[in-house]
């Protein structure tokens, strides 16, 4: 029996309809991913699923009785204090076992302990449900899976934001909810922690529903895809790469079948245009009635033709300012140091040439965003600093007209595209963007002739766009070529070059879409090998 079933559910807000007659199920043990373009209503669907009584909707939402739901949002408030990482993870279990000890003592002192037995049994069931008596071993196992064993005795307040996000996810998993919901858990995780998240999801034997745009997670995790577009939802049993290929195959078939129909509609529309033009020069009411009849026919045909939002060819595009390529130095950084409570960077120096595409990478808390921000200030204050476009990370406090994170980042990028910049400083530009927008941004960065210095944890973007890699570690900067960096990553973490696989997938999708638009359907099938 399904944990949750949506049947013909329609929902929206006064300013925007979100879903129209959507249906899907979440089965026990599934690792489902919820995808869709920015602003399509993914987070809203999660909120409706978790707390339907707060909302007014049409249709039916069925549940298999009462069950516990865990939730990890995009932004997690970082706990401070002296508690260790292990104590932070153990806290819910220590409290439960403490309740058990107190109840047992209370029963031992009571004249009629039978009255307390039912309450005690409920507490025992809660402990058994989370395997409370084995919490020590379970915590250490999860820390090992996530690659965080080394910080078990560190204070939880001292760990990086990415490490804390991963610890928060671990604590939710340890509490064994029947359904664990995660809304973009990958946002702002550095690569080491992102790999840890992949391992946690894949080793988790509970039911998961995750919103993500991370192509690493999409390619490595999940066995069901829920895809929202234009108020509709499509459910696919299989991995994201399988779904992506199935969409391409289906798109070819549908476009081929509807080509003749579209040609007929176009012919009728041209006839309407001719009738309209003729009606302008005559007062004959018969001509006007013929025009109206033909217009209604075209409208009916268009309604019959319909549109499938899942088969539409993506049309995201970015166009950064045109820059004439020049030789020479764009800017230099000399003896840069950075300190907060501790020293993060010491005597860092490097030169950026005009036209360079450079990615700054490194673990959370190594100073990546800070050095980018200081470079922007330096260039802004220099008379010959050039025209610099700066993209900053969004934070939880950013609240631009209630837009989603992806919509806010799209607005930032579109503003930069409208500027006259010869240098771009970008701090996590792909975060929150849907996959099609990420790919479009990477293409625009590749075509841009100016200078790019970006901070990114998105290694697909890094390997596609950057020729030079600046690695911040141990208080200093180490440089690698983009090619050498990519090889080092997949050699260390993967059995194959997943970055090359993703590049091939994108190239195939682009070729197939171009052939579909040219009505070359057999050639499109040849590209797919079907």
Short mmCIF file of C-alpha atoms in Angstrom, two decimals, residues 248 251 311-314 507-518 524:
data_model
loop_
_atom_site.label_atom_id
_atom_site.label_comp_id
_atom_site.label_asym_id
_atom_site.label_seq_id
_atom_site.Cartn_x
_atom_site.Cartn_y
_atom_site.Cartn_z
CA UNK A 248 13.82 12.16 -25.77
CA UNK A 251 9.51 13.58 -27.87
CA UNK A 311 7.82 17.30 -24.16
CA UNK A 312 8.47 20.97 -24.82
CA UNK A 313 12.03 21.62 -25.98
CA UNK A 314 13.83 23.68 -23.30
CA UNK A 507 25.33 16.80 -26.38
CA UNK A 508 22.96 13.99 -27.36
CA UNK A 509 19.95 15.90 -26.08
CA UNK A 510 20.95 19.03 -28.01
CA UNK A 511 21.51 17.08 -31.25
CA UNK A 512 18.18 15.28 -30.94
CA UNK A 513 16.27 18.49 -30.19
CA UNK A 514 17.85 20.26 -33.18
CA UNK A 515 16.91 17.36 -35.47
CA UNK A 516 13.34 17.30 -34.12
CA UNK A 517 12.94 20.99 -34.91
CA UNK A 518 14.11 20.23 -38.48
CA UNK A 524 17.22 11.82 -34.29
#
